[in-house]
Amino acid sequence: MWADEQPRTRWVDPATFRYRRPDLRLGTRDPRPDRAGLVAGDRLAVRHTVRTSTAEYTLLLNAPPWLGRRGAGEALRDAVAELRAIDLTYGPNRPESLVSRLRRGEISPEFYPPLADLVDRCSAMRAATDGWFDAWAVPGGFDPGGLLGGWAVERAAARLRAAGIHDYAVLTGADLVVRGHAGHGGPWRVAVHHPTDRRRPPLVLEMTAGAIGTSGVTGRRGHVVDPKTGEPAEQMVAATVVGPDLAIADAYATALYAAGPTGLSWFRSGSDYRALIATDR
């Protein structure tokens, strides 16, 4: 169980959603969030999509009325600036990024505290996944790509909370972070569709805080390297993990995609993270 705001995630019988549309969908050909309906009370609903060199992010905010439209706009700009800054500062494909400079041995992780945090998280996930998530086993050297997108979203979300916004969702690809309540005033309703069998009903979650990280759900192949062989991972079709933090959920999903069914042992009883979908070939 998670420490506060209980229950944060609740599995729901899809039949109960027959007459209620989900707020967010994952695993569909069109991953964009459904159009928001009525906004409860007098909160301000804001929706914005931003593209960086490596990803597209959609932010859905339900700002408190005391913040005003100007304050909500400033909070949104601050979160977007964080996403753009992380793309520029840490992008592994940018020659002058901190990650590229670290690879070349020009700096150490302690050069900049957020870089040290990123490296520490990668190291912790390498240990937690028995080496199946290994940012140092990627051709070309250290590459935190399997964790970087989730880390960026969590840092942008922290900017929203610091500005006083505690009801939001941030999506990128087939990953998401939510907190608080959707526009209708209830928990965020998330439908997670099976990546290959469209006839199956989706898994339905009600969430007030948490994250869903995926790997392979969009059908992309060859994007995960098997750290044991250096070759593209081929054991899994897709992996989806739910938990409190998107950076960790994303790394777990990447590792599970590479490891195959053996990775299910990481999600023991009592773990804050759970594998929602693990489809092998």
Short mmCIF file of C-alpha atoms in Angstrom, two decimals:
data_model
loop_
_atom_site.label_atom_id
_atom_site.label_comp_id
_atom_site.label_asym_id
_atom_site.label_seq_id
_atom_site.Cartn_x
_atom_site.Cartn_y
_atom_site.Cartn_z
CA MET A 1 0.00 0.00 0.00
CA TRP A 2 1.17 3.52 -0.68
CA ALA A 3 1.67 5.90 2.18
CA ASP A 4 -0.90 8.65 1.59
CA GLU A 5 -4.04 9.55 -0.34
CA GLN A 6 -5.41 5.99 -0.05
CA PRO A 7 -6.51 4.37 -2.22
CA ARG A 8 -4.25 5.71 -4.97
CA THR A 9 -4.98 3.00 -7.54
CA ARG A 10 -8.05 0.80 -7.70
CA TRP A 11 -8.77 -1.93 -10.25
CA VAL A 12 -12.31 -1.56 -11.58
CA ASP A 13 -14.67 -4.01 -13.28
CA PRO A 14 -14.80 -2.78 -16.93
CA ALA A 15 -18.55 -3.48 -16.97
CA THR A 16 -19.04 -0.60 -14.53
CA PHE A 17 -17.50 1.72 -17.13
CA ARG A 18 -20.08 0.83 -19.77
CA TYR A 19 -21.74 4.23 -19.46
CA ARG A 20 -18.68 6.22 -18.31
CA ARG A 21 -15.89 7.14 -20.69
CA PRO A 22 -12.33 6.83 -19.39
CA ASP A 23 -10.40 10.05 -18.98
CA LEU A 24 -7.20 8.54 -20.36
CA ARG A 25 -6.39 5.57 -22.60
CA LEU A 26 -3.14 3.64 -23.05
CA GLY A 27 -2.30 1.05 -25.67
CA THR A 28 -4.64 2.29 -28.39
CA ARG A 29 -3.68 3.43 -31.87
CA ASP A 30 -4.76 6.90 -30.82
CA PRO A 31 -3.20 7.45 -27.36
CA ARG A 32 -4.47 11.00 -26.99
CA PRO A 33 -6.66 11.61 -23.93
CA ASP A 34 -10.39 11.79 -24.44
CA ARG A 35 -11.85 15.26 -24.66
CA ALA A 36 -12.59 16.54 -21.19
CA GLY A 37 -16.21 16.82 -20.15
CA LEU A 38 -17.60 19.14 -17.51
CA VAL A 39 -15.18 20.49 -14.94
CA ALA A 40 -16.44 20.12 -11.38
CA GLY A 41 -16.83 23.32 -9.40
CA ASP A 42 -15.02 26.42 -10.61
CA ARG A 43 -11.61 24.89 -11.24
CA LEU A 44 -9.69 25.97 -14.36
CA ALA A 45 -9.16 23.25 -16.97
CA VAL A 46 -5.98 23.59 -19.04
CA ARG A 47 -4.73 21.25 -21.77
CA HIS A 48 -1.43 21.67 -23.60
CA THR A 49 0.79 19.53 -25.84
CA VAL A 50 4.50 20.17 -26.26
CA ARG A 51 7.06 18.44 -28.48
CA THR A 52 10.76 18.14 -27.77
CA SER A 53 13.40 16.54 -30.00
CA THR A 54 12.64 13.08 -28.60
CA ALA A 55 9.06 13.02 -27.26
CA GLU A 56 5.61 14.56 -27.17
CA TYR A 57 3.98 15.44 -23.86
CA THR A 58 0.36 16.28 -23.08
CA LEU A 59 -0.43 18.08 -19.84
CA LEU A 60 -3.96 18.19 -18.42
CA LEU A 61 -4.37 20.52 -15.44
CA ASN A 62 -7.34 21.24 -13.19
CA ALA A 63 -6.12 24.34 -11.40
CA PRO A 64 -7.74 25.72 -8.21
CA PRO A 65 -9.69 28.96 -8.75
CA TRP A 66 -7.49 30.98 -6.41
CA LEU A 67 -4.55 30.45 -8.78
CA GLY A 68 -6.33 32.26 -11.61
CA ARG A 69 -5.70 31.90 -15.32
CA ARG A 70 -2.46 33.83 -15.11
CA GLY A 71 -1.11 31.61 -12.33
CA ALA A 72 -2.21 28.45 -14.13
CA GLY A 73 -0.50 29.68 -17.29
CA GLU A 74 2.71 30.41 -15.40
CA ALA A 75 2.65 26.94 -13.81
CA LEU A 76 2.16 25.36 -17.22
CA ARG A 77 5.01 27.37 -18.73
CA ASP A 78 7.28 26.34 -15.86
CA ALA A 79 6.49 22.64 -16.35
CA VAL A 80 6.99 22.89 -20.13
CA ALA A 81 10.29 24.72 -19.60
CA GLU A 82 11.45 21.84 -17.38
CA LEU A 83 10.63 19.28 -20.09
CA ARG A 84 12.49 21.30 -22.73
CA ALA A 85 15.45 21.90 -20.44
CA ILE A 86 15.83 18.18 -19.69
CA ASP A 87 15.73 17.39 -23.41
CA LEU A 88 18.47 19.95 -24.08
CA THR A 89 20.57 19.20 -21.01
CA TYR A 90 20.46 15.40 -20.82
CA GLY A 91 19.52 14.12 -24.30
CA PRO A 92 21.95 11.25 -25.10
CA ASN A 93 21.86 12.17 -28.78
CA ARG A 94 23.00 15.74 -28.16
CA PRO A 95 26.82 15.95 -28.35
CA GLU A 96 27.07 18.69 -25.71
CA SER A 97 24.52 17.31 -23.26
CA LEU A 98 25.63 16.36 -19.76
CA VAL A 99 25.03 12.69 -20.58
CA SER A 100 27.26 12.89 -23.66
CA ARG A 101 29.96 14.72 -21.71
CA LEU A 102 29.74 12.08 -18.97
CA ARG A 103 30.20 9.35 -21.59
CA ARG A 104 33.36 11.06 -22.86
CA GLY A 105 34.74 11.34 -19.33
CA GLU A 106 34.71 15.15 -19.38
CA ILE A 107 32.64 15.43 -16.20
CA SER A 108 31.67 13.28 -13.22
CA PRO A 109 28.08 12.78 -12.01
CA GLU A 110 28.78 15.10 -9.08
CA PHE A 111 29.26 17.95 -11.58
CA TYR A 112 25.54 18.74 -11.28
CA PRO A 113 23.19 17.37 -8.57
CA PRO A 114 20.31 16.43 -10.94
CA LEU A 115 22.79 14.48 -13.09
CA ALA A 116 23.96 12.63 -9.98
CA ASP A 117 20.31 11.84 -9.16
CA LEU A 118 19.75 10.47 -12.68
CA VAL A 119 22.86 8.28 -12.48
CA ASP A 120 21.93 7.07 -8.99
CA ARG A 121 18.46 6.09 -10.18
CA CYS A 122 19.92 4.13 -13.09
CA SER A 123 22.31 2.37 -10.72
CA ALA A 124 19.48 1.53 -8.30
CA MET A 125 17.33 0.11 -11.10
CA ARG A 126 20.23 -1.99 -12.38
CA ALA A 127 20.39 -3.58 -8.93
CA ALA A 128 16.59 -3.92 -8.58
CA THR A 129 16.27 -5.73 -11.93
CA ASP A 130 19.27 -8.05 -11.59
CA GLY A 131 21.05 -6.14 -14.34
CA TRP A 132 18.22 -6.30 -16.90
CA PHE A 133 17.96 -2.52 -16.80
CA ASP A 134 21.52 -1.42 -17.41
CA ALA A 135 22.17 2.08 -18.70
CA TRP A 136 25.87 1.23 -19.00
CA ALA A 137 25.34 -1.79 -21.29
CA VAL A 138 24.01 0.28 -24.19
CA PRO A 139 26.23 0.63 -27.30
CA GLY A 140 28.09 3.93 -27.05
CA GLY A 141 28.18 4.06 -23.27
CA PHE A 142 25.89 5.36 -20.54
CA ASP A 143 22.37 5.96 -21.86
CA PRO A 144 19.53 6.55 -19.37
CA GLY A 145 16.91 6.52 -22.17
CA GLY A 146 14.76 3.81 -20.54
CA LEU A 147 14.32 6.02 -17.48
CA LEU A 148 14.92 9.57 -18.74
CA GLY A 149 11.42 10.26 -20.10
CA GLY A 150 9.73 9.24 -16.85
CA TRP A 151 12.28 11.23 -14.85
CA ALA A 152 11.50 14.32 -16.98
CA VAL A 153 7.76 13.93 -16.42
CA GLU A 154 8.19 13.54 -12.66
CA ARG A 155 10.33 16.70 -12.50
CA ALA A 156 7.77 18.64 -14.55
CA ALA A 157 5.00 17.34 -12.27
CA ALA A 158 6.96 18.56 -9.25
CA ARG A 159 6.93 22.04 -10.80
CA LEU A 160 3.13 21.87 -11.06
CA ARG A 161 2.78 20.88 -7.41
CA ALA A 162 5.14 23.64 -6.32
CA ALA A 163 2.87 26.12 -8.11
CA GLY A 164 -0.19 24.84 -6.24
CA ILE A 165 -1.66 22.48 -8.86
CA HIS A 166 -2.41 19.05 -7.38
CA ASP A 167 -4.93 17.74 -9.94
CA TYR A 168 -3.17 16.88 -13.19
CA ALA A 169 -2.17 14.23 -15.70
CA VAL A 170 0.97 14.23 -17.83
CA LEU A 171 1.21 11.78 -20.74
CA THR A 172 4.07 10.90 -23.05
CA GLY A 173 3.74 8.10 -25.58
CA ALA A 174 2.07 5.23 -23.70
CA ASP A 175 3.27 6.43 -20.27
CA LEU A 176 1.48 8.67 -17.81
CA VAL A 177 1.54 10.27 -14.37
CA VAL A 178 -1.63 11.38 -12.60
CA ARG A 179 -2.41 13.07 -9.32
CA GLY A 180 -5.56 14.25 -7.60
CA HIS A 181 -8.79 14.30 -9.58
CA ALA A 182 -9.97 14.60 -13.17
CA GLY A 183 -12.22 17.37 -14.42
CA HIS A 184 -15.39 15.56 -13.33
CA GLY A 185 -14.21 15.65 -9.71
CA GLY A 186 -13.52 11.93 -9.30
CA PRO A 187 -10.34 9.86 -9.63
CA TRP A 188 -8.69 9.71 -13.04
CA ARG A 189 -10.24 6.80 -14.98
CA VAL A 190 -7.55 5.05 -17.02
CA ALA A 191 -8.23 2.31 -19.57
CA VAL A 192 -5.16 0.17 -20.39
CA HIS A 193 -5.74 -1.73 -23.63
CA HIS A 194 -4.03 -5.01 -24.46
CA PRO A 195 -1.22 -4.33 -26.96
CA THR A 196 -2.04 -7.18 -29.37
CA ASP A 197 -5.53 -8.56 -28.65
CA ARG A 198 -8.03 -5.78 -29.39
CA ARG A 199 -10.93 -8.10 -28.51
CA ARG A 200 -9.98 -8.14 -24.84
CA PRO A 201 -11.65 -5.56 -22.62
CA PRO A 202 -9.17 -3.04 -21.22
CA LEU A 203 -7.86 -3.10 -17.71
CA VAL A 204 -9.55 -0.19 -15.95
CA LEU A 205 -7.92 1.75 -13.12
CA GLU A 206 -9.08 4.60 -10.95
CA MET A 207 -6.06 6.62 -9.86
CA THR A 208 -5.50 9.61 -7.60
CA ALA A 209 -1.70 9.37 -7.62
CA GLY A 210 0.69 7.14 -9.50
CA ALA A 211 2.22 6.28 -12.83
CA ILE A 212 2.03 3.74 -15.62
CA GLY A 213 5.18 2.93 -17.60
CA THR A 214 5.21 0.83 -20.77
CA SER A 215 7.58 -0.75 -23.23
CA GLY A 216 6.56 -2.13 -26.61
CA VAL A 217 2.90 -1.19 -26.22
CA THR A 218 2.98 1.10 -29.27
CA GLY A 219 4.29 -1.71 -31.48
CA ARG A 220 7.82 -0.35 -31.80
CA ARG A 221 10.43 -3.10 -32.21
CA GLY A 222 14.16 -3.15 -31.49
CA HIS A 223 14.06 -0.16 -29.11
CA VAL A 224 15.25 -2.13 -26.05
CA VAL A 225 18.73 -3.66 -25.94
CA ASP A 226 19.23 -6.96 -24.12
CA PRO A 227 22.05 -6.00 -21.70
CA LYS A 228 23.25 -9.62 -21.58
CA THR A 229 23.83 -9.91 -25.34
CA GLY A 230 23.95 -6.35 -26.66
CA GLU A 231 21.30 -7.30 -29.24
CA PRO A 232 17.70 -6.01 -29.53
CA ALA A 233 15.46 -7.71 -26.97
CA GLU A 234 12.98 -10.12 -28.56
CA GLN A 235 11.39 -12.08 -25.70
CA MET A 236 8.41 -9.83 -25.10
CA VAL A 237 5.75 -8.11 -27.17
CA ALA A 238 4.98 -5.55 -24.48
CA ALA A 239 5.33 -4.80 -20.78
CA THR A 240 3.30 -2.41 -18.62
CA VAL A 241 4.08 -1.53 -15.00
CA VAL A 242 2.11 0.60 -12.52
CA GLY A 243 3.56 2.26 -9.41
CA PRO A 244 4.17 5.55 -7.58
CA ASP A 245 6.98 6.99 -9.76
CA LEU A 246 7.11 7.02 -13.57
CA ALA A 247 10.91 6.93 -13.83
CA ILE A 248 10.99 3.67 -11.85
CA ALA A 249 7.89 2.21 -13.54
CA ASP A 250 9.41 3.02 -16.93
CA ALA A 251 12.71 1.37 -16.02
CA TYR A 252 10.90 -1.72 -14.71
CA ALA A 253 8.88 -1.96 -17.94
CA THR A 254 12.07 -1.67 -20.02
CA ALA A 255 13.80 -4.35 -17.94
CA LEU A 256 10.77 -6.66 -18.03
CA TYR A 257 10.62 -6.30 -21.81
CA ALA A 258 14.26 -7.42 -22.01
CA ALA A 259 14.14 -10.14 -19.35
CA GLY A 260 10.88 -11.81 -20.29
CA PRO A 261 8.78 -13.80 -17.81
CA THR A 262 11.71 -14.19 -15.40
CA GLY A 263 11.30 -10.50 -14.59
CA LEU A 264 7.94 -11.08 -12.95
CA SER A 265 9.83 -12.16 -9.81
CA TRP A 266 10.65 -8.48 -9.16
CA PHE A 267 7.01 -7.70 -8.36
CA ARG A 268 6.67 -9.65 -5.15
CA SER A 269 3.91 -9.16 -2.61
CA GLY A 270 4.43 -5.89 -0.80
CA SER A 271 6.14 -4.16 -3.73
CA ASP A 272 4.90 -0.68 -4.64
CA TYR A 273 5.12 -1.70 -8.32
CA ARG A 274 3.05 -4.22 -10.22
CA ALA A 275 3.22 -5.66 -13.73
CA LEU A 276 -0.13 -5.01 -15.41
CA ILE A 277 0.69 -6.57 -18.79
CA ALA A 278 3.57 -8.87 -19.66
CA THR A 279 3.08 -10.50 -23.07
CA ASP A 280 5.79 -12.84 -24.31
CA ARG A 281 6.20 -14.07 -27.86
#
